[in-house]
Amino acid sequence: MVRFLLGRLAVLIPTFIGVSIIAFSFIRLLPGDPVALLSGERVMSPERHAIISAQLGFDRPIVVQYLDYIWGILRGDFGTSIVTKQPILESFFALFPATLELSICAILFAIILGIPAGIFAAIKRGSFFDQTIMGTALVGYSMPIFWWGLLLIILFSGILQWTPVSGRISLLYFFPPVTGFMLIDSLISGQAGAFKSAASHLILPTIVLGTIPLAVIARQTRSAMLEVLSEDYVRTARAKGLSPLRVIGVHALRNAMIPVITTIGLQVGVMLAGAILTETIFSWPGIGKWMVDSVFRRDYPVIQGGLLMIAAIIMVVNLIVDLLYGLINPRIRH
Amino acid sequence: MSNDAVTLTTEPVVKRDRRAAEFWYYFSENKGAVLGLIVFALLVVIALLASVLAPHAPSAQYRDAILVPPLWLEGGRSAYPLGTDAVGRDILSRLIYGAQYSLFIGVVVTTIALVGGIVIGVIAGYARGWVDTVIMRVMDIILAFPSLLLALVLVAVLGPGLTNAMIAIALVLQPHFVRLTRAAVMAEKSKDYVTAARVAGAGHFRLMFKTILPNCMAPLIVQATLSFSNAILDAAALGFLGMGAQPPTPEWGTMLAEAREFILRAWWVVTFPGLAILITVLAINLVGDGLRDALDPKLKRS
């Protein structure tokens, strides 16, 4: 297991260095001069431009700038936003819980509905039920989620007036963030109605972000189940006279879950991409919206730091999934 | 000798016919795939005949018809079957012209990603060694980012617009082709027919692209259909974020972006462009599922 881990790390570290070079060089390629942007509408004299350039370190050789940037990252310093002047790491940690809370809810939504749906579809293979589920899953898989979000807003916020349109909680409530998770914080605050407000804000974004993972998990569960159900050991279990519930729940499910866990792990990247759209539609104050806003504001250091941190999260999650996979399925380790 | 040459040239043609028939047999077993193919063919016809089919010009603004609801609602007019948008443009006409953009995006992006991915993948799988390592590490780096985020930042680097959006999407989709091609080439490379061709004196280039590549096409075709629908979705998403095709282009994602502020007042402005995206992507994915069943012998009978 240790060798497996070291082998994975040997690939991961060069990849991460590559990611950092990409994130760093993108910013150097972006059109527009960040120093001129700072001055806003006013015209800046060449002398002043040179002074600020030097202050920000833009006048040094690019390799020195890169090494300096990496040295900063190793000490936990990702630089500061040009627009808000806040340290990037600080904004990231302030915003990340919002994305994390939304992503956890979305993946739970996808798993809780997707795995049973896939199992039933596999058991009742070819039935009307199977065809309906798989048809729905393909629609979900093909869904432009930014449109799906708008449709849900029209229906639930517009026509039915059940859910709010945007944000994480009603403006009526205010309490200091403790965990950063609005559902937990609103409970801790003890204010009447706060939890309900937080939950109702969370419903639509959860559905929107969870739709594609739900479809993917249902499809994957079904095909993994079908494969396992045709195995000899399942036939043996049936022949021994075990109840269908036991055959499916114990013998088949355990092995069918191996590819499904990998699929769930791969959804992390899908979710972070989906967060860009979902958070934009629902004005959800997370890192997806933060990235989009920064692209529009040309806030270079934020784009750079955000790219790096998001890639790091995906890589770490993939590593964890690989390790889990190695634990469940020892064949993979060698 | 001349006799040999004749049999050599005729045999593959017969084989190809039989393979096509077998392929169609498996493909047509999947009713969803056939339906998807029909819808897709219709979309192609609509796109090609846009100027004939569309009742209005895509950017013609009618000042007397702003936010007119669809025909079947109260206040709807027969001149605008699906209603009009906030500046009085006919939505149906814009959707019809939009089909041209979406299919064009799909074709261009998939072609770039496919050709680029195949060339790089064949080189990596055939050469192995440090060339392979470098190529695959670069692909890992691209895959480490969420594709939409990388495309978004790339478009920000290159400047917003449809062309740049297509380049960015092709770039983020291409590693999948590289990986598939490389894996297939590595599997085929050690087989006897390749060794035979090498012994017969075939050069590297011929071995890579004429001997090995045609036998690796099945997974690539399936991946290409997937990329086609992904390209349409991602381009629409970028258009929606304001980084893809710019207004007044009747691209479906861009239409959605323009319509966002009217969602609670005029649902039709938002609903129809998204529905068009969904139907197109769904049709292509149905075809993709059918292709996978028909081309992938491992999954064929499962």
Short mmCIF file of N, CA and C in Angstrom, two decimals, chain B residues 11-148:
data_model
loop_
_atom_site.label_atom_id
_atom_site.label_comp_id
_atom_site.label_asym_id
_atom_site.label_seq_id
_atom_site.Cartn_x
_atom_site.Cartn_y
_atom_site.Cartn_z
N GLU B 11 -11.13 -7.93 -51.97
CA GLU B 11 -11.58 -8.53 -50.72
C GLU B 11 -11.98 -7.51 -49.63
N PRO B 12 -11.13 -6.49 -49.37
CA PRO B 12 -11.50 -5.57 -48.31
C PRO B 12 -12.84 -4.87 -48.56
N VAL B 13 -13.18 -4.63 -49.83
CA VAL B 13 -14.43 -3.95 -50.13
C VAL B 13 -15.62 -4.80 -49.68
N VAL B 14 -15.56 -6.09 -50.02
CA VAL B 14 -16.62 -7.01 -49.61
C VAL B 14 -16.73 -7.03 -48.09
N LYS B 15 -15.56 -7.13 -47.46
CA LYS B 15 -15.52 -7.19 -46.00
C LYS B 15 -16.15 -5.94 -45.39
N ARG B 16 -15.84 -4.81 -46.00
CA ARG B 16 -16.35 -3.56 -45.46
C ARG B 16 -17.87 -3.52 -45.56
N ASP B 17 -18.39 -4.01 -46.68
CA ASP B 17 -19.84 -4.05 -46.85
C ASP B 17 -20.49 -4.90 -45.75
N ARG B 18 -19.86 -6.07 -45.51
CA ARG B 18 -20.42 -6.96 -44.53
C ARG B 18 -20.33 -6.33 -43.13
N ARG B 19 -19.20 -5.64 -42.89
CA ARG B 19 -19.04 -4.99 -41.59
C ARG B 19 -20.08 -3.90 -41.39
N ALA B 20 -20.32 -3.15 -42.47
CA ALA B 20 -21.32 -2.08 -42.38
C ALA B 20 -22.69 -2.66 -42.09
N ALA B 21 -22.99 -3.80 -42.74
CA ALA B 21 -24.30 -4.43 -42.52
C ALA B 21 -24.42 -4.91 -41.09
N GLU B 22 -23.35 -5.51 -40.59
CA GLU B 22 -23.36 -6.00 -39.21
C GLU B 22 -23.52 -4.83 -38.24
N PHE B 23 -22.77 -3.76 -38.55
CA PHE B 23 -22.85 -2.57 -37.71
C PHE B 23 -24.28 -2.05 -37.67
N TRP B 24 -24.91 -1.93 -38.85
CA TRP B 24 -26.26 -1.39 -38.90
C TRP B 24 -27.24 -2.30 -38.17
N TYR B 25 -26.99 -3.61 -38.26
CA TYR B 25 -27.84 -4.57 -37.57
C TYR B 25 -27.85 -4.28 -36.06
N TYR B 26 -26.66 -4.13 -35.50
CA TYR B 26 -26.59 -3.87 -34.07
C TYR B 26 -27.10 -2.49 -33.71
N PHE B 27 -26.76 -1.52 -34.57
CA PHE B 27 -27.16 -0.14 -34.29
C PHE B 27 -28.67 0.00 -34.32
N SER B 28 -29.31 -0.63 -35.32
CA SER B 28 -30.75 -0.44 -35.48
C SER B 28 -31.55 -1.23 -34.44
N GLU B 29 -30.87 -2.15 -33.72
CA GLU B 29 -31.54 -2.83 -32.63
C GLU B 29 -31.90 -1.87 -31.50
N ASN B 30 -31.10 -0.84 -31.38
CA ASN B 30 -31.30 0.16 -30.33
C ASN B 30 -32.24 1.25 -30.86
N LYS B 31 -33.50 1.20 -30.42
CA LYS B 31 -34.50 2.13 -30.98
C LYS B 31 -34.18 3.57 -30.64
N GLY B 32 -33.66 3.78 -29.44
CA GLY B 32 -33.30 5.14 -29.04
C GLY B 32 -32.26 5.73 -29.97
N ALA B 33 -31.30 4.89 -30.36
CA ALA B 33 -30.23 5.37 -31.23
C ALA B 33 -30.79 5.77 -32.59
N VAL B 34 -31.73 4.98 -33.11
CA VAL B 34 -32.32 5.31 -34.40
C VAL B 34 -33.11 6.61 -34.30
N LEU B 35 -33.85 6.76 -33.20
CA LEU B 35 -34.59 8.00 -32.98
C LEU B 35 -33.63 9.19 -32.93
N GLY B 36 -32.53 9.01 -32.18
CA GLY B 36 -31.53 10.07 -32.08
C GLY B 36 -30.98 10.44 -33.45
N LEU B 37 -30.75 9.43 -34.26
CA LEU B 37 -30.20 9.67 -35.59
C LEU B 37 -31.18 10.45 -36.45
N ILE B 38 -32.47 10.11 -36.34
CA ILE B 38 -33.50 10.81 -37.12
C ILE B 38 -33.56 12.28 -36.69
N VAL B 39 -33.58 12.51 -35.36
CA VAL B 39 -33.64 13.89 -34.86
C VAL B 39 -32.41 14.66 -35.32
N PHE B 40 -31.26 14.00 -35.24
CA PHE B 40 -30.03 14.67 -35.64
C PHE B 40 -30.08 15.02 -37.13
N ALA B 41 -30.57 14.08 -37.96
CA ALA B 41 -30.67 14.35 -39.40
C ALA B 41 -31.60 15.53 -39.65
N LEU B 42 -32.71 15.57 -38.90
CA LEU B 42 -33.63 16.71 -39.04
C LEU B 42 -32.94 18.02 -38.71
N LEU B 43 -32.15 18.00 -37.63
CA LEU B 43 -31.44 19.21 -37.23
C LEU B 43 -30.48 19.67 -38.32
N VAL B 44 -29.82 18.69 -38.96
CA VAL B 44 -28.90 19.05 -40.04
C VAL B 44 -29.68 19.70 -41.18
N VAL B 45 -30.84 19.12 -41.52
CA VAL B 45 -31.67 19.69 -42.59
C VAL B 45 -32.10 21.11 -42.22
N ILE B 46 -32.55 21.26 -40.95
CA ILE B 46 -32.97 22.60 -40.50
C ILE B 46 -31.83 23.60 -40.63
N ALA B 47 -30.65 23.18 -40.21
CA ALA B 47 -29.51 24.09 -40.26
C ALA B 47 -29.18 24.45 -41.70
N LEU B 48 -29.22 23.46 -42.60
CA LEU B 48 -28.86 23.72 -43.99
C LEU B 48 -29.89 24.61 -44.68
N LEU B 49 -31.17 24.42 -44.31
CA LEU B 49 -32.23 25.16 -44.99
C LEU B 49 -32.70 26.36 -44.16
N ALA B 50 -31.87 26.81 -43.23
CA ALA B 50 -32.30 27.86 -42.31
C ALA B 50 -32.90 29.07 -43.04
N SER B 51 -32.24 29.49 -44.09
CA SER B 51 -32.71 30.72 -44.76
C SER B 51 -34.07 30.50 -45.43
N VAL B 52 -34.39 29.25 -45.77
CA VAL B 52 -35.70 28.96 -46.38
C VAL B 52 -36.76 28.79 -45.30
N LEU B 53 -36.40 28.10 -44.22
CA LEU B 53 -37.38 27.73 -43.20
C LEU B 53 -37.74 28.88 -42.26
N ALA B 54 -36.76 29.72 -41.94
CA ALA B 54 -37.00 30.75 -40.93
C ALA B 54 -37.95 31.80 -41.48
N PRO B 55 -39.03 32.12 -40.73
CA PRO B 55 -39.97 33.11 -41.21
C PRO B 55 -39.40 34.54 -41.21
N HIS B 56 -38.43 34.78 -40.35
CA HIS B 56 -37.86 36.13 -40.28
C HIS B 56 -36.34 36.06 -40.30
N ALA B 57 -35.71 37.21 -40.50
CA ALA B 57 -34.25 37.24 -40.38
C ALA B 57 -33.90 37.12 -38.91
N PRO B 58 -32.76 36.46 -38.57
CA PRO B 58 -32.47 36.18 -37.15
C PRO B 58 -32.29 37.44 -36.31
N SER B 59 -31.86 38.54 -36.93
CA SER B 59 -31.66 39.73 -36.09
C SER B 59 -32.63 40.86 -36.45
N ALA B 60 -33.67 40.55 -37.21
CA ALA B 60 -34.67 41.58 -37.53
C ALA B 60 -35.45 41.92 -36.27
N GLN B 61 -35.53 43.21 -35.93
CA GLN B 61 -36.25 43.63 -34.72
C GLN B 61 -37.57 44.27 -35.12
N TYR B 62 -38.65 43.80 -34.49
CA TYR B 62 -39.97 44.36 -34.77
C TYR B 62 -40.41 45.16 -33.56
N ARG B 63 -40.40 46.49 -33.73
CA ARG B 63 -40.68 47.37 -32.59
C ARG B 63 -42.10 47.20 -32.04
N ASP B 64 -43.01 46.72 -32.89
CA ASP B 64 -44.39 46.58 -32.44
C ASP B 64 -44.63 45.21 -31.80
N ALA B 65 -43.59 44.40 -31.72
CA ALA B 65 -43.79 43.03 -31.21
C ALA B 65 -42.72 42.69 -30.19
N ILE B 66 -42.73 43.39 -29.04
CA ILE B 66 -41.72 43.11 -28.02
C ILE B 66 -42.28 42.16 -26.97
N LEU B 67 -41.54 41.10 -26.69
CA LEU B 67 -41.97 40.06 -25.74
C LEU B 67 -43.38 39.54 -26.03
N VAL B 68 -43.65 39.29 -27.30
CA VAL B 68 -44.93 38.67 -27.67
C VAL B 68 -44.88 37.21 -27.25
N PRO B 69 -45.92 36.72 -26.55
CA PRO B 69 -45.91 35.31 -26.13
C PRO B 69 -46.12 34.37 -27.33
N PRO B 70 -45.86 33.06 -27.11
CA PRO B 70 -46.05 32.10 -28.20
C PRO B 70 -47.49 32.06 -28.69
N LEU B 71 -47.64 31.53 -29.88
CA LEU B 71 -48.91 31.48 -30.60
C LEU B 71 -50.10 31.04 -29.77
N TRP B 72 -49.92 29.94 -28.96
CA TRP B 72 -51.05 29.34 -28.28
C TRP B 72 -51.46 30.06 -27.00
N LEU B 73 -50.70 31.09 -26.62
CA LEU B 73 -51.06 31.83 -25.41
C LEU B 73 -51.85 33.07 -25.81
N GLU B 74 -52.53 33.65 -24.82
CA GLU B 74 -53.28 34.86 -25.08
C GLU B 74 -52.33 35.96 -25.52
N GLY B 75 -52.67 36.64 -26.60
CA GLY B 75 -51.80 37.72 -27.09
C GLY B 75 -50.76 37.24 -28.07
N GLY B 76 -50.72 35.90 -28.32
CA GLY B 76 -49.76 35.37 -29.29
C GLY B 76 -50.18 35.74 -30.70
N ARG B 77 -49.17 35.84 -31.60
CA ARG B 77 -49.49 36.18 -32.99
C ARG B 77 -48.93 35.10 -33.91
N SER B 78 -49.66 34.82 -34.98
CA SER B 78 -49.25 33.74 -35.87
C SER B 78 -47.94 34.07 -36.59
N ALA B 79 -47.59 35.34 -36.65
CA ALA B 79 -46.34 35.70 -37.32
C ALA B 79 -45.13 35.27 -36.49
N TYR B 80 -45.35 35.11 -35.16
CA TYR B 80 -44.24 34.74 -34.28
C TYR B 80 -44.64 33.50 -33.49
N PRO B 81 -44.50 32.30 -34.11
CA PRO B 81 -45.05 31.07 -33.47
C PRO B 81 -44.52 30.81 -32.07
N LEU B 82 -43.24 31.10 -31.81
CA LEU B 82 -42.69 30.84 -30.47
C LEU B 82 -42.48 32.15 -29.70
N GLY B 83 -43.11 33.23 -30.16
CA GLY B 83 -43.00 34.49 -29.46
C GLY B 83 -41.77 35.28 -29.90
N THR B 84 -41.59 36.44 -29.25
CA THR B 84 -40.44 37.28 -29.57
C THR B 84 -39.68 37.62 -28.29
N ASP B 85 -38.45 38.08 -28.46
CA ASP B 85 -37.64 38.43 -27.28
C ASP B 85 -37.78 39.90 -26.93
N ALA B 86 -36.91 40.38 -26.04
CA ALA B 86 -37.06 41.71 -25.47
C ALA B 86 -36.84 42.84 -26.47
N VAL B 87 -36.21 42.55 -27.61
CA VAL B 87 -36.05 43.61 -28.61
C VAL B 87 -36.86 43.29 -29.86
N GLY B 88 -37.84 42.38 -29.73
CA GLY B 88 -38.76 42.11 -30.82
C GLY B 88 -38.22 41.24 -31.93
N ARG B 89 -37.31 40.30 -31.60
CA ARG B 89 -36.84 39.36 -32.62
C ARG B 89 -37.62 38.05 -32.50
N ASP B 90 -37.88 37.44 -33.65
CA ASP B 90 -38.66 36.20 -33.67
C ASP B 90 -37.82 35.05 -33.11
N ILE B 91 -38.30 34.41 -32.06
CA ILE B 91 -37.50 33.37 -31.41
C ILE B 91 -37.33 32.14 -32.30
N LEU B 92 -38.40 31.74 -32.99
CA LEU B 92 -38.30 30.56 -33.86
C LEU B 92 -37.20 30.75 -34.91
N SER B 93 -37.17 31.92 -35.53
CA SER B 93 -36.16 32.17 -36.57
C SER B 93 -34.76 32.10 -35.97
N ARG B 94 -34.62 32.68 -34.79
CA ARG B 94 -33.30 32.67 -34.15
C ARG B 94 -32.88 31.25 -33.79
N LEU B 95 -33.86 30.45 -33.34
CA LEU B 95 -33.52 29.06 -33.01
C LEU B 95 -33.08 28.31 -34.26
N ILE B 96 -33.78 28.53 -35.37
CA ILE B 96 -33.45 27.83 -36.61
C ILE B 96 -32.03 28.20 -37.05
N TYR B 97 -31.72 29.48 -37.01
CA TYR B 97 -30.35 29.87 -37.36
C TYR B 97 -29.34 29.37 -36.32
N GLY B 98 -29.79 29.29 -35.07
CA GLY B 98 -28.91 28.80 -34.01
C GLY B 98 -28.44 27.39 -34.25
N ALA B 99 -29.28 26.58 -34.92
CA ALA B 99 -28.90 25.19 -35.22
C ALA B 99 -27.62 25.18 -36.04
N GLN B 100 -27.49 26.15 -36.95
CA GLN B 100 -26.26 26.23 -37.75
C GLN B 100 -25.04 26.37 -36.85
N TYR B 101 -25.17 27.28 -35.87
CA TYR B 101 -24.02 27.52 -34.99
C TYR B 101 -23.66 26.27 -34.19
N SER B 102 -24.70 25.65 -33.58
CA SER B 102 -24.41 24.52 -32.71
C SER B 102 -23.75 23.37 -33.48
N LEU B 103 -24.30 23.06 -34.67
CA LEU B 103 -23.72 21.94 -35.43
C LEU B 103 -22.32 22.30 -35.90
N PHE B 104 -22.16 23.56 -36.32
CA PHE B 104 -20.84 24.02 -36.76
C PHE B 104 -19.83 23.89 -35.61
N ILE B 105 -20.24 24.33 -34.41
CA ILE B 105 -19.36 24.21 -33.24
C ILE B 105 -18.99 22.75 -33.00
N GLY B 106 -20.01 21.89 -33.03
CA GLY B 106 -19.76 20.46 -32.80
C GLY B 106 -18.77 19.89 -33.80
N VAL B 107 -18.99 20.18 -35.09
CA VAL B 107 -18.13 19.63 -36.13
C VAL B 107 -16.70 20.15 -35.98
N VAL B 108 -16.56 21.45 -35.84
CA VAL B 108 -15.21 22.03 -35.79
C VAL B 108 -14.45 21.55 -34.55
N VAL B 109 -15.10 21.65 -33.38
CA VAL B 109 -14.42 21.28 -32.15
C VAL B 109 -14.02 19.80 -32.17
N THR B 110 -14.98 18.95 -32.58
CA THR B 110 -14.68 17.52 -32.59
C THR B 110 -13.56 17.21 -33.58
N THR B 111 -13.58 17.85 -34.74
CA THR B 111 -12.53 17.59 -35.72
C THR B 111 -11.17 17.97 -35.18
N ILE B 112 -11.08 19.18 -34.61
CA ILE B 112 -9.79 19.61 -34.07
C ILE B 112 -9.32 18.66 -32.97
N ALA B 113 -10.24 18.36 -32.03
CA ALA B 113 -9.85 17.51 -30.89
C ALA B 113 -9.49 16.11 -31.36
N LEU B 114 -10.25 15.58 -32.32
CA LEU B 114 -10.04 14.23 -32.80
C LEU B 114 -8.71 14.12 -33.54
N VAL B 115 -8.51 15.01 -34.51
CA VAL B 115 -7.28 14.94 -35.30
C VAL B 115 -6.06 15.18 -34.41
N GLY B 116 -6.13 16.24 -33.59
CA GLY B 116 -5.01 16.53 -32.70
C GLY B 116 -4.75 15.38 -31.75
N GLY B 117 -5.83 14.87 -31.15
CA GLY B 117 -5.69 13.79 -30.17
C GLY B 117 -5.13 12.53 -30.80
N ILE B 118 -5.59 12.20 -32.03
CA ILE B 118 -5.10 10.98 -32.68
C ILE B 118 -3.61 11.10 -32.98
N VAL B 119 -3.22 12.22 -33.57
CA VAL B 119 -1.81 12.38 -33.94
C VAL B 119 -0.93 12.27 -32.69
N ILE B 120 -1.31 13.02 -31.64
CA ILE B 120 -0.48 13.00 -30.42
C ILE B 120 -0.52 11.61 -29.77
N GLY B 121 -1.71 11.02 -29.74
CA GLY B 121 -1.85 9.71 -29.10
C GLY B 121 -1.09 8.62 -29.83
N VAL B 122 -1.15 8.61 -31.16
CA VAL B 122 -0.42 7.61 -31.93
C VAL B 122 1.08 7.77 -31.68
N ILE B 123 1.55 9.01 -31.68
CA ILE B 123 2.97 9.23 -31.44
C ILE B 123 3.36 8.71 -30.06
N ALA B 124 2.54 9.05 -29.03
CA ALA B 124 2.87 8.62 -27.67
C ALA B 124 2.88 7.09 -27.56
N GLY B 125 1.84 6.45 -28.11
CA GLY B 125 1.74 5.01 -27.97
C GLY B 125 2.78 4.27 -28.80
N TYR B 126 3.16 4.86 -29.93
CA TYR B 126 4.10 4.19 -30.82
C TYR B 126 5.53 4.40 -30.36
N ALA B 127 5.83 5.62 -29.92
CA ALA B 127 7.22 5.94 -29.56
C ALA B 127 7.60 5.42 -28.18
N ARG B 128 6.64 5.47 -27.23
CA ARG B 128 6.92 5.15 -25.83
C ARG B 128 8.11 5.97 -25.31
N GLY B 129 8.73 5.51 -24.21
CA GLY B 129 9.89 6.21 -23.68
C GLY B 129 9.57 7.61 -23.20
N TRP B 130 10.55 8.51 -23.29
CA TRP B 130 10.36 9.84 -22.71
C TRP B 130 9.33 10.67 -23.48
N VAL B 131 9.21 10.42 -24.79
CA VAL B 131 8.20 11.17 -25.57
C VAL B 131 6.82 10.90 -24.98
N ASP B 132 6.55 9.62 -24.75
CA ASP B 132 5.29 9.18 -24.17
C ASP B 132 5.07 9.82 -22.80
N THR B 133 6.11 9.76 -21.95
CA THR B 133 5.99 10.31 -20.59
C THR B 133 5.64 11.79 -20.63
N VAL B 134 6.38 12.53 -21.47
CA VAL B 134 6.13 13.98 -21.52
C VAL B 134 4.70 14.25 -22.00
N ILE B 135 4.30 13.58 -23.08
CA ILE B 135 2.96 13.81 -23.62
C ILE B 135 1.89 13.50 -22.58
N MET B 136 2.04 12.34 -21.93
CA MET B 136 0.99 11.95 -20.99
C MET B 136 0.95 12.85 -19.76
N ARG B 137 2.12 13.35 -19.31
CA ARG B 137 2.11 14.28 -18.18
C ARG B 137 1.39 15.57 -18.56
N VAL B 138 1.64 16.05 -19.79
CA VAL B 138 0.95 17.27 -20.23
C VAL B 138 -0.56 17.04 -20.26
N MET B 139 -0.97 15.86 -20.73
CA MET B 139 -2.41 15.55 -20.78
C MET B 139 -2.99 15.49 -19.36
N ASP B 140 -2.23 14.88 -18.43
CA ASP B 140 -2.66 14.84 -17.03
C ASP B 140 -2.90 16.25 -16.49
N ILE B 141 -1.99 17.16 -16.88
CA ILE B 141 -2.11 18.53 -16.38
C ILE B 141 -3.41 19.16 -16.90
N ILE B 142 -3.68 18.95 -18.20
CA ILE B 142 -4.92 19.52 -18.75
C ILE B 142 -6.13 18.91 -18.05
N LEU B 143 -6.06 17.60 -17.79
CA LEU B 143 -7.21 16.92 -17.17
C LEU B 143 -7.36 17.26 -15.69
N ALA B 144 -6.33 17.86 -15.10
CA ALA B 144 -6.42 18.18 -13.67
C ALA B 144 -7.38 19.34 -13.43
N PHE B 145 -7.66 20.14 -14.47
CA PHE B 145 -8.59 21.26 -14.31
C PHE B 145 -10.00 20.82 -14.72
N PRO B 146 -11.03 21.38 -14.07
CA PRO B 146 -12.38 21.15 -14.60
C PRO B 146 -12.45 21.77 -16.00
N SER B 147 -12.99 21.00 -16.97
CA SER B 147 -12.87 21.45 -18.36
C SER B 147 -13.48 22.82 -18.60
N LEU B 148 -14.65 23.06 -17.99
CA LEU B 148 -15.30 24.34 -18.25
C LEU B 148 -14.49 25.51 -17.68
#
